[in-house]
Coordinates of C-alpha atoms and ligand atoms in Angstrom, one line a residue:
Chain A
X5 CA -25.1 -17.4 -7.9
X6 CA -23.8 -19.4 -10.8
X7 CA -21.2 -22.5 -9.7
X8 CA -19.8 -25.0 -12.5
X9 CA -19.5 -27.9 -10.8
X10 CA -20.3 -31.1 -13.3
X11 CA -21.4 -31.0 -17.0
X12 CA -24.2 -33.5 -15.6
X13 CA -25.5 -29.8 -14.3
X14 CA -25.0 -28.3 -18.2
X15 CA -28.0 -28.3 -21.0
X16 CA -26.4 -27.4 -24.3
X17 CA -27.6 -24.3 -24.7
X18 CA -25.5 -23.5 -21.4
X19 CA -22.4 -25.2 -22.7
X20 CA -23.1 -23.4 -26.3
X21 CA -23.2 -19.8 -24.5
X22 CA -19.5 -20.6 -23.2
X23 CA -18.2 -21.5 -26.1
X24 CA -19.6 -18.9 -28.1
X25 CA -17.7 -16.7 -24.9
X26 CA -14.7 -18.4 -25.3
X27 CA -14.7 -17.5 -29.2
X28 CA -15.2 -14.1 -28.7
X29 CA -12.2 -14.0 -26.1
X30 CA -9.8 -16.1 -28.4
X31 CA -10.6 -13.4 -31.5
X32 CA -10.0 -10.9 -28.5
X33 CA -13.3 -9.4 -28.9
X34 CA -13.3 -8.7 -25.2
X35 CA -12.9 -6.7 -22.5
X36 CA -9.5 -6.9 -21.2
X37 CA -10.6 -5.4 -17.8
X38 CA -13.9 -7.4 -17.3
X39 CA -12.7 -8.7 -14.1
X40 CA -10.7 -5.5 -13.0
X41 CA -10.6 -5.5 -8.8
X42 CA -12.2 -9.3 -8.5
X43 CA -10.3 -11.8 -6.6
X44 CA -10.1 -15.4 -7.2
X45 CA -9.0 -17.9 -4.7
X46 CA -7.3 -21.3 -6.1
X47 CA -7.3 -23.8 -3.8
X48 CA -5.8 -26.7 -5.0
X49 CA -5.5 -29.7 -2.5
X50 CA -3.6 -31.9 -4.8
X51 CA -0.8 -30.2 -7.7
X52 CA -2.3 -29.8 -10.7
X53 CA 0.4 -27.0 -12.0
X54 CA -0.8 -26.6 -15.4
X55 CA -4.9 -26.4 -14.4
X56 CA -3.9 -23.9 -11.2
X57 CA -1.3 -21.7 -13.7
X58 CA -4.4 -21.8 -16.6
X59 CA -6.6 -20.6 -14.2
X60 CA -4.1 -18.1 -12.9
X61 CA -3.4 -16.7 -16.2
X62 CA -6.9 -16.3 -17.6
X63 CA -7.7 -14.2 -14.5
X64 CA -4.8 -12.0 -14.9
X65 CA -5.6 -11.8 -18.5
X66 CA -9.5 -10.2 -17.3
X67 CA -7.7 -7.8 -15.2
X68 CA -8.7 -9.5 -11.8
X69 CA -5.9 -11.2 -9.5
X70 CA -5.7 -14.5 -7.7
X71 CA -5.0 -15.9 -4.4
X72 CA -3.7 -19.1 -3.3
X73 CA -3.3 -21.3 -0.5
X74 CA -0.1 -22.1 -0.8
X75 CA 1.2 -25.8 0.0
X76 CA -1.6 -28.4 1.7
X77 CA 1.2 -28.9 4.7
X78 CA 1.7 -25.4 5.4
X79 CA -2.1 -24.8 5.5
X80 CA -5.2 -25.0 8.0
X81 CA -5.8 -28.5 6.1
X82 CA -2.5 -29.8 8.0
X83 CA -4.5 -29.1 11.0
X84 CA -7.1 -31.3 10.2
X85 CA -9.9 -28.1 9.4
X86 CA -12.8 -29.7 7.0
X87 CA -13.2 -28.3 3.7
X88 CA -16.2 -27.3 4.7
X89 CA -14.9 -24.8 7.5
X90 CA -12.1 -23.6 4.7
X91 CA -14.8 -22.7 1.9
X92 CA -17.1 -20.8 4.4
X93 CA -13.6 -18.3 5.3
X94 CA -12.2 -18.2 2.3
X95 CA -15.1 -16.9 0.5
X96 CA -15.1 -14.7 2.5
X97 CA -11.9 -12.6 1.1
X98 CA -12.7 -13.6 -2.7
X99 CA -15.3 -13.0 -5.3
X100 CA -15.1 -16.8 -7.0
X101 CA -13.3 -20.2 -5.7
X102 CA -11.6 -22.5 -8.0
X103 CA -11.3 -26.1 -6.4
X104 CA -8.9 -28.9 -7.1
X105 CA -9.9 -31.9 -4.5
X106 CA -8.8 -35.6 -4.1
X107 CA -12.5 -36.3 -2.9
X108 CA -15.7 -37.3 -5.2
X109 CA -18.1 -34.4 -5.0
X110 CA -15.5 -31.9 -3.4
X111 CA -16.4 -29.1 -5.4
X112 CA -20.5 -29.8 -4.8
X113 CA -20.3 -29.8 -1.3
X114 CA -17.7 -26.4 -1.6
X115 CA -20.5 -25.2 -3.3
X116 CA -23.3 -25.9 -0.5
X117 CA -20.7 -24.0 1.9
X118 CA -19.5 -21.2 -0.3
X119 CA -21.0 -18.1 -0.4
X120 CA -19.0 -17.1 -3.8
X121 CA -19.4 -19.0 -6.9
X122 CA -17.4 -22.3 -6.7
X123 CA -15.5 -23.7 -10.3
X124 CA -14.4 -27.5 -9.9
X125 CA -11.1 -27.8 -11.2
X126 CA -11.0 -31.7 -11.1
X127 CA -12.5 -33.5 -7.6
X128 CA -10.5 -36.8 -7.5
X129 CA -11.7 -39.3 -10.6
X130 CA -14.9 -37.1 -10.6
X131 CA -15.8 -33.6 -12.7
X132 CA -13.6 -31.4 -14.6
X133 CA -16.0 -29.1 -16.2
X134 CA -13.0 -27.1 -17.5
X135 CA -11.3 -29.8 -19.5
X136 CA -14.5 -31.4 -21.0
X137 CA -15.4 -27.5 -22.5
X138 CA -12.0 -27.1 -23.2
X139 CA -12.2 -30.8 -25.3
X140 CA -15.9 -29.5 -26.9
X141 CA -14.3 -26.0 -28.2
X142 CA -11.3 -27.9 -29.7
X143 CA -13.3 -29.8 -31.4
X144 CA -16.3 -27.2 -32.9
X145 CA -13.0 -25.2 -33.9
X146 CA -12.6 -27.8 -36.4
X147 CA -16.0 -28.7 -37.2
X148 CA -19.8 -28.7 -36.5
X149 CA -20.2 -31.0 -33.2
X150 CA -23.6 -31.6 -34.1
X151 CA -23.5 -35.6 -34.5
X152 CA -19.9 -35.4 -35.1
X153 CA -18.3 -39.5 -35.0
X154 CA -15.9 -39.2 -31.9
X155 CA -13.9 -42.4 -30.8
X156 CA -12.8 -42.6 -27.1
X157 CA -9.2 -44.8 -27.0
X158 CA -7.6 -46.0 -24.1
X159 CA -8.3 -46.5 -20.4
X160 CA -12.2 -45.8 -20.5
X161 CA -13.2 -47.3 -17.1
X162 CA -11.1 -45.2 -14.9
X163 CA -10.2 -42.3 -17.4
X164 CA -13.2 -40.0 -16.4
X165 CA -12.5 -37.2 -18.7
X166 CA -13.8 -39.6 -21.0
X167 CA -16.8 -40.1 -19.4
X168 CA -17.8 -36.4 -18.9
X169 CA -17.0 -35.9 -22.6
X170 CA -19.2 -38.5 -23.6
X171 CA -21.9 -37.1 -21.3
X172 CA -21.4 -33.6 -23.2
X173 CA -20.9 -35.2 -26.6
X174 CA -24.5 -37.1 -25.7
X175 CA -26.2 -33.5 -26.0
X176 CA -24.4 -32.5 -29.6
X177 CA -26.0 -36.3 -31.5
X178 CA -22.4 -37.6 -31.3
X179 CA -21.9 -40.9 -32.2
X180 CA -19.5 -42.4 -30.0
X181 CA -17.2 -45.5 -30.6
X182 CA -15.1 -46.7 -27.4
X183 CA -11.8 -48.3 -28.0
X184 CA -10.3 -50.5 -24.8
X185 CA -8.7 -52.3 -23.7
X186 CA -10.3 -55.7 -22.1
X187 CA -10.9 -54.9 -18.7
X188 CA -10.7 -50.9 -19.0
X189 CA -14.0 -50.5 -21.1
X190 CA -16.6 -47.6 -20.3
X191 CA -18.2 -49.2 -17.3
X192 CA -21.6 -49.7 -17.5
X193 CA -23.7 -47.3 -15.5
X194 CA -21.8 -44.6 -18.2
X195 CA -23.1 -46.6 -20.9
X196 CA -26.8 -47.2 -19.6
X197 CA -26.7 -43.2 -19.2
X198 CA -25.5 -42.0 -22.4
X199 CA -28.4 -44.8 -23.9
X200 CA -30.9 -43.1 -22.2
X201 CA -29.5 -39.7 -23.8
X202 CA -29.9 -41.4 -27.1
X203 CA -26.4 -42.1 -27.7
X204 CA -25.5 -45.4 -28.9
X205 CA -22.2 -46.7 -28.2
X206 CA -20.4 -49.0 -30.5
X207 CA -17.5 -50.7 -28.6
X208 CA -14.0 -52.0 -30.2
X209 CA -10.7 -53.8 -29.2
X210 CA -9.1 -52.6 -31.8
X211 CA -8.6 -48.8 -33.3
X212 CA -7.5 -50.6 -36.8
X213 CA -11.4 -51.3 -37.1
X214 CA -12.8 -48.1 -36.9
X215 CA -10.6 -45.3 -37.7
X216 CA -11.9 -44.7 -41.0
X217 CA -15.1 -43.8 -39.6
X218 CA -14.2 -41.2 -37.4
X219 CA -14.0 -37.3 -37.3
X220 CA -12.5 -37.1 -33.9
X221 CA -9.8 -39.4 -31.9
X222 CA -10.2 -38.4 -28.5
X223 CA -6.9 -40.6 -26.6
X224 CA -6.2 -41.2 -23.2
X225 CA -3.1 -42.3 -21.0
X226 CA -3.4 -46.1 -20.2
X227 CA -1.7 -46.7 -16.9
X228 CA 0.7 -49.2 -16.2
X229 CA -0.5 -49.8 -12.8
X230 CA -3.7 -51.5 -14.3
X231 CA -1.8 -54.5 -15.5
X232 CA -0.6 -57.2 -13.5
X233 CA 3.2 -56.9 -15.2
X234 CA 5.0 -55.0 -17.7
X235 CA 4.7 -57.5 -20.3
X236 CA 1.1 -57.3 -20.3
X237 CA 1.3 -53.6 -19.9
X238 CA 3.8 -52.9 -22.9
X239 CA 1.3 -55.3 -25.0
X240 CA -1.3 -53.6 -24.7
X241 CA 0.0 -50.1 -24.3
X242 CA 2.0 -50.7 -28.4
X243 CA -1.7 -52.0 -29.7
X244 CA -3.3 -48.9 -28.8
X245 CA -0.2 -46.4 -29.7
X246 CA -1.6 -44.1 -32.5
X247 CA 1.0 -43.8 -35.4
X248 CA 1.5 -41.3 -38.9
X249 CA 0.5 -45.3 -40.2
X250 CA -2.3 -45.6 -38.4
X251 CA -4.0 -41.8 -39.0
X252 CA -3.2 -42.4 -42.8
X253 CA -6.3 -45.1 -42.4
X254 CA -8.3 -42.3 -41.2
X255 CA -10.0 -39.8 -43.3
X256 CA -8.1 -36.3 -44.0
X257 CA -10.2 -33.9 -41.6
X258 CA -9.6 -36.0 -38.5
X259 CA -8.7 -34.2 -35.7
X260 CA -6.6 -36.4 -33.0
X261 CA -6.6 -34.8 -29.0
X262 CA -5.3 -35.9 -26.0
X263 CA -5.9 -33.9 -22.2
X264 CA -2.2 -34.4 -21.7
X265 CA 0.6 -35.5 -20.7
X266 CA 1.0 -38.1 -22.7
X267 CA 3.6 -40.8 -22.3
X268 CA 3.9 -42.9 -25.3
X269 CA 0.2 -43.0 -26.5
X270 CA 1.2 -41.3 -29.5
X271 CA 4.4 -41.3 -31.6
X272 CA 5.7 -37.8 -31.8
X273 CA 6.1 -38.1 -35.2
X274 CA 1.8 -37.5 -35.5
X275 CA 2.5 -34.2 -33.8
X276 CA 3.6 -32.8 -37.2
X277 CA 1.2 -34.0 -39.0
X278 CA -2.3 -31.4 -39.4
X279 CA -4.7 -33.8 -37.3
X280 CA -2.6 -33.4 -34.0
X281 CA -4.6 -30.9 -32.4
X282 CA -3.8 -31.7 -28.8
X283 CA -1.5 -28.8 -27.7
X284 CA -3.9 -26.2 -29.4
X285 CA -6.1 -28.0 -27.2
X286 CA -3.8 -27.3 -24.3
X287 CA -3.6 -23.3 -25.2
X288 CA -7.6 -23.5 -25.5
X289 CA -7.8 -23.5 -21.7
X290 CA -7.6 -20.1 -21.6
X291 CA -10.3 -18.4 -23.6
X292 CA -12.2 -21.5 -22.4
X293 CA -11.6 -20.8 -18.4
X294 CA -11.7 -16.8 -19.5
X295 CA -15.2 -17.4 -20.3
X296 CA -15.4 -19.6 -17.4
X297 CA -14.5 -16.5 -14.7
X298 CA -16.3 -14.3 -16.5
X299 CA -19.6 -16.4 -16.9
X300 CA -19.4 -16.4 -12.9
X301 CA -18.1 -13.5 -12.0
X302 CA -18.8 -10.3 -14.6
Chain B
X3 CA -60.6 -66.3 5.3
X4 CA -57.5 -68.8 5.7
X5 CA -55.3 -65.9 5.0
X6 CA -56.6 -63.5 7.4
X7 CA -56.7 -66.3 10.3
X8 CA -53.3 -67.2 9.9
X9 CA -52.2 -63.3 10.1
X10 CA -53.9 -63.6 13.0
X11 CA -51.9 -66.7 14.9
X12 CA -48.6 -64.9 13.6
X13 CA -49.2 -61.2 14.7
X14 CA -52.4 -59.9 16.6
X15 CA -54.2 -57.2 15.7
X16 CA -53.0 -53.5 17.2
X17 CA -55.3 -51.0 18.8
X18 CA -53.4 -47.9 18.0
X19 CA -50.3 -47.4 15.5
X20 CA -48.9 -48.2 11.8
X21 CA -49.7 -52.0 10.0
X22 CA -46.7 -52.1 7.2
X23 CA -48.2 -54.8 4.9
X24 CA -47.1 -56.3 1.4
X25 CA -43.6 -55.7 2.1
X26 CA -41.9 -57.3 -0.6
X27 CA -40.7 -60.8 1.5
X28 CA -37.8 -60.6 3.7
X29 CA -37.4 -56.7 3.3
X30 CA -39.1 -56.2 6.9
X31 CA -36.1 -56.0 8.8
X32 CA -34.7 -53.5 6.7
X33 CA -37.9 -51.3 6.7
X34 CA -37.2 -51.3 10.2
X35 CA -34.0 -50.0 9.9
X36 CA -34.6 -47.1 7.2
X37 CA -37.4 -46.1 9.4
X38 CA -34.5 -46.0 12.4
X39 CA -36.7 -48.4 14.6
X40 CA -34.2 -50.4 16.2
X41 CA -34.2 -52.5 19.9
X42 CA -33.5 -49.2 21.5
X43 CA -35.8 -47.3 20.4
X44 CA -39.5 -47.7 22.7
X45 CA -41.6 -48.6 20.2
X46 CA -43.8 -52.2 20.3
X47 CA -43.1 -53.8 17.3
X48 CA -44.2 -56.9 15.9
X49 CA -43.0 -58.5 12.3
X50 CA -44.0 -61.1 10.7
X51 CA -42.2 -62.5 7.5
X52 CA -42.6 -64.7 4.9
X53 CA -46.4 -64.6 5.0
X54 CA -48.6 -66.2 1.9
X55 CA -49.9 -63.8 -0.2
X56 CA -52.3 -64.0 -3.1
X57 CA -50.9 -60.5 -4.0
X58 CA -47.2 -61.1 -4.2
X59 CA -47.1 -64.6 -3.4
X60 CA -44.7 -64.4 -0.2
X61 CA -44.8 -61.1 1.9
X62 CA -43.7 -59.6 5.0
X63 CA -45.9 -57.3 7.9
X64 CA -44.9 -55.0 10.3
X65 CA -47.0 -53.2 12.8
X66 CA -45.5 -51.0 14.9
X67 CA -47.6 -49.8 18.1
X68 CA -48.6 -46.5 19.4
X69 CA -46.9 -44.6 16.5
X70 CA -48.4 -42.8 13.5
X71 CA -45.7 -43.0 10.5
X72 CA -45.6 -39.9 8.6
X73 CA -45.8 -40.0 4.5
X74 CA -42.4 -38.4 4.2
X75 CA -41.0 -41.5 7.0
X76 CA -42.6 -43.9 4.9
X77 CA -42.1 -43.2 1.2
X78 CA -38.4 -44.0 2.3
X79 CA -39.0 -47.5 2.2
X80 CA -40.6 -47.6 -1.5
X81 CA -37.1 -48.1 -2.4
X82 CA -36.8 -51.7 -1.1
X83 CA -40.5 -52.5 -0.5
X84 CA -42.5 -50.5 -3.4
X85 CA -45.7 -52.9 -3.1
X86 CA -46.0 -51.9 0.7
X87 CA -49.1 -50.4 1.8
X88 CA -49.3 -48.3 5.0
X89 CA -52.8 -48.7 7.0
X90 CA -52.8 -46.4 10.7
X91 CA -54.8 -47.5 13.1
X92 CA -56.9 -46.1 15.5
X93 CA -59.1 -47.9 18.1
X94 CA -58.7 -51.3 16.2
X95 CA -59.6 -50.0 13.4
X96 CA -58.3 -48.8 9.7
X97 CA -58.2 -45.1 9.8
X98 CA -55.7 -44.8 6.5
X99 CA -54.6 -46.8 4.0
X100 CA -52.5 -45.6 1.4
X101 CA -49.6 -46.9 -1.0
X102 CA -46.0 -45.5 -0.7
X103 CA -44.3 -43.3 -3.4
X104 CA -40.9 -43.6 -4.4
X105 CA -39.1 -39.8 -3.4
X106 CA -37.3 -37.7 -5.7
X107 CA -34.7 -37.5 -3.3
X108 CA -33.3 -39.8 -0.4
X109 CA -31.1 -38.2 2.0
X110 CA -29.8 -39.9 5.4
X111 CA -30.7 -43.2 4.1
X112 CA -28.1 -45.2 1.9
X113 CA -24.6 -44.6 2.3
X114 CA -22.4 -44.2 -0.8
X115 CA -20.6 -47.3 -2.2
X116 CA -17.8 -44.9 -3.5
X117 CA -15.1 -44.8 -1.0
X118 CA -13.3 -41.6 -2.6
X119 CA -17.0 -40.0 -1.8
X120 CA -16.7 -36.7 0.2
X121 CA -19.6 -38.0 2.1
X122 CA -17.5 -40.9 3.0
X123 CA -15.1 -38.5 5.5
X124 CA -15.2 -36.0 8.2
X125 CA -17.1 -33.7 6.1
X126 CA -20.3 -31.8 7.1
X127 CA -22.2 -33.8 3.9
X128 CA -25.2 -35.8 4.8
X129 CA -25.9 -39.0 2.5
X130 CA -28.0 -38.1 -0.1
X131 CA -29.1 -39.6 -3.4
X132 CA -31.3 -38.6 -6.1
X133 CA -34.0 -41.4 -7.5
X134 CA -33.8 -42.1 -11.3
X135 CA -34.9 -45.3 -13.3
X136 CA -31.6 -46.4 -13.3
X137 CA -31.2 -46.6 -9.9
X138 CA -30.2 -44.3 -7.1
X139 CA -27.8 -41.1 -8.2
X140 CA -24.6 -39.9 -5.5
X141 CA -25.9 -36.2 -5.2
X142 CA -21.7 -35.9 -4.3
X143 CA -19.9 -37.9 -7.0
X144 CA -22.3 -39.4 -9.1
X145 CA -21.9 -42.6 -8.3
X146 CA -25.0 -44.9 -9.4
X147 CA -26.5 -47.6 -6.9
X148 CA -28.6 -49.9 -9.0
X149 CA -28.8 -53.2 -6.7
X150 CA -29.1 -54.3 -3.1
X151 CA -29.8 -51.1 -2.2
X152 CA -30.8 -52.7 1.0
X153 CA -26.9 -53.5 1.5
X154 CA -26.3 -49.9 1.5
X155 CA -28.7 -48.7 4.1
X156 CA -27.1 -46.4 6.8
Ligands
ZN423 ZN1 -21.0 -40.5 -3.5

């Protein structure tokens, strides 16, 4: 049985075969019934609409059908059951178990419990498998991610989509430069890790500096609640705001993503120019978690 | 000769049981605890700390009476006390003597720093931590412990 819990778990030739799935689906080279009469279950314990209704949508789109809980209150959970108990009766009734989790490590221990295959759908500040193959695809749509020059900007200590990337990036040759703020660099367990992938990591306090260099601009949402007052905040948050100006330092084939939402990290005035490829990005869940469901459940 | 006489005023020799010597110094309280001896539990033990030591200048002994460790009990302590050496005696005398090997895997032993860990609630998910060179890995949530382990200890 095949869970995808952590791209920690992933070697590349793993991460390759769902891309290559997810390339297939999205030039609709597939089987539109692959997952006729299977049942997923999408247990989300915190809202995540646009993950569940992904998830939702490339199930439908295999031919199988999904289940969820419904609201947290209205739920066993509001009755104090562990998730452990939930997992062993719900998999029951399904054929695969998407997870969304407050907790660290939700979606391992699911996994020790389940007896379907569990996908982690985000477990608190921990794994989201989904969105770091989902980033990967967008990015070898545009080019070859073998030692590709990716720079991570914004809030890199607690923005852990950042961190899984990098982990997956490590695999691929990337060269990674990190762009923070003081205080919200990559903390340095990450960076002791992706050195001994072999990944050096050049770090910057300024995007201005490095730009030119890069093929990819990977931003993140820095969050107001990690200053000690606006001022500070709206400092910071205008230094790091990506601009038409600023990408016209960069070269031509630069590809700019974001997970979303976004707030003000970029000017919406970038998202008509050709290296804003974030809500492609967005629409790449889909083949991406189609080859997902299928990987664990065909 | 000096050595070995002074051992002797501190701690006297067992006749039956585990010697814990060249614990690294004042680790041998917390061998004690990773092993889950405590005051309640019946076994004799005696501990001597702070010992001179040609071999890692200061150490600590334990020696714990009438009870055999197992390999698998003892390798758990290689964490905080790698230099240890585990003799079991029988009849006064040395019947083993070995070295201790850091595991692959700890599990019931440190409890995770993380407090958004899902082996920090209710849950049915016992504590346990793979062993890398970096330090110890959160099998749950991938949280890395890489000093005073010995603070973490459950
Ligand atoms: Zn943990």
């Amino acid at each position: 049985m095949r869970h995808i819990i952590s791209v920690r778990d992933m070697d590349r030739a793993a991460i390759d075969a769902l891309l290559d799935a997810a390339y297939e689906i999205e030039a609709r080279r597939y089987n539109p019934q692959r997952l006729a009469g299977k049942i997923l279950a999408l247990l989300f314990y915190e809202p995540s609409t646009r993950t569940r209704m992904s998830f939702e949508s490339a199930m439908a789109r295999l031919g199988g059908s999904s289940v969820t809980m419904g609201s947290v209150e209205a739920s066993s959970v509001a009755k104090g059951e562990t998730l452990a108990d939930t997992i062993r009766v719900v998999s029951g009734y399904v054929d695969a178990i998407v997870l969304r989790h407050p907790k660290e490590g939700a979606a391992r221990l699911a996994s020790e419990f389940s007896s379907v295959p569990v996908i982690n759908a985000g477990d608190g500040a921990g794994q989201h498998p989904s969105q770091t193959l989902l980033d990967l695809y967008t990015i070898r749509r545009a080019m070859p991610i073998n030692g590709v020059r990716v720079g991570l900007l914004g809030d890199l200590r607690y923005g852990r989509t950042t961190h899984s990337l990098a982990l997956a990036l490590s695999l691929y040759g990337a060269e990674i430069a990190a762009v923070a703020p003081k205080g919200l660099e990559l903390p340095s367990g990450i960076l002791r890790e992706l050195a001994d992938r072999g990944t050096s990591v050049t770090e910057y306090s300024a995007i201005e500096d490095v730009i030119a260099g890069l093929d990819v601009l990977y931003v993140t949402r820095i969050q107001r609640e990690r200053f000690p007052d606006t001022a500070s905040y709206l400092d910071i948050a205008s230094s790091y705001r990506i601009t038409p100006e600023l990408i016209g330092l960069a070269r031509d084939h630069l590809i700019v993503l974001h997970p979303l939402p976004r707030v003000d990290e970029i000017d919406p005035r970038v998202d008509a120019m050709p290296n804003a490829k974030y809500f492609e990005q967005a629409h790449h869940g889909i083949p991406v978690r189609m080859a997902m469901l299928s990987e664990v459940l065909a | 000769m000096t050595e070995d006489r002074a051992q002797g005023l501190l701690i006297s020799p067992i006749r039956d049981g585990t010697v814990i010597d060249h614990i690294s110094a004042g680790q041998a309280l917390n061998v004690l605890r990773i092993l889950g001896i405590t005051g309640t539990t019946p076994e004799s033990v005696s501990v001597a700390t702070n010992v001179a030591s040609g071999r890692v200048g200061r150490k600590d002994i334990v020696k714990i009476e009438n009870r055999e460790l197992r390999k698998e009990e003892v390798d758990r302590i290689a964490l905080i006390a790698p230099n240890a050496t585990i003799n079991i005696i029988r009849e006064y005398t040395v019947t083993s003597k070995k070295g201790v090997e850091t595991p692959a895997e700890v599990i019931g032993v440190v409890r995770c720093p993380n407090p958004g860990c899902i082996s920090n609630t209710s849950e049915p998910a016992c504590s346990r931590f793979l062993v890398t060179p970096n330090g110890l890995r959160c099998h749950y949530c991938d949280w890395l412990v890489t000093k005073e382990i010995a603070e973490h200890i459950l």
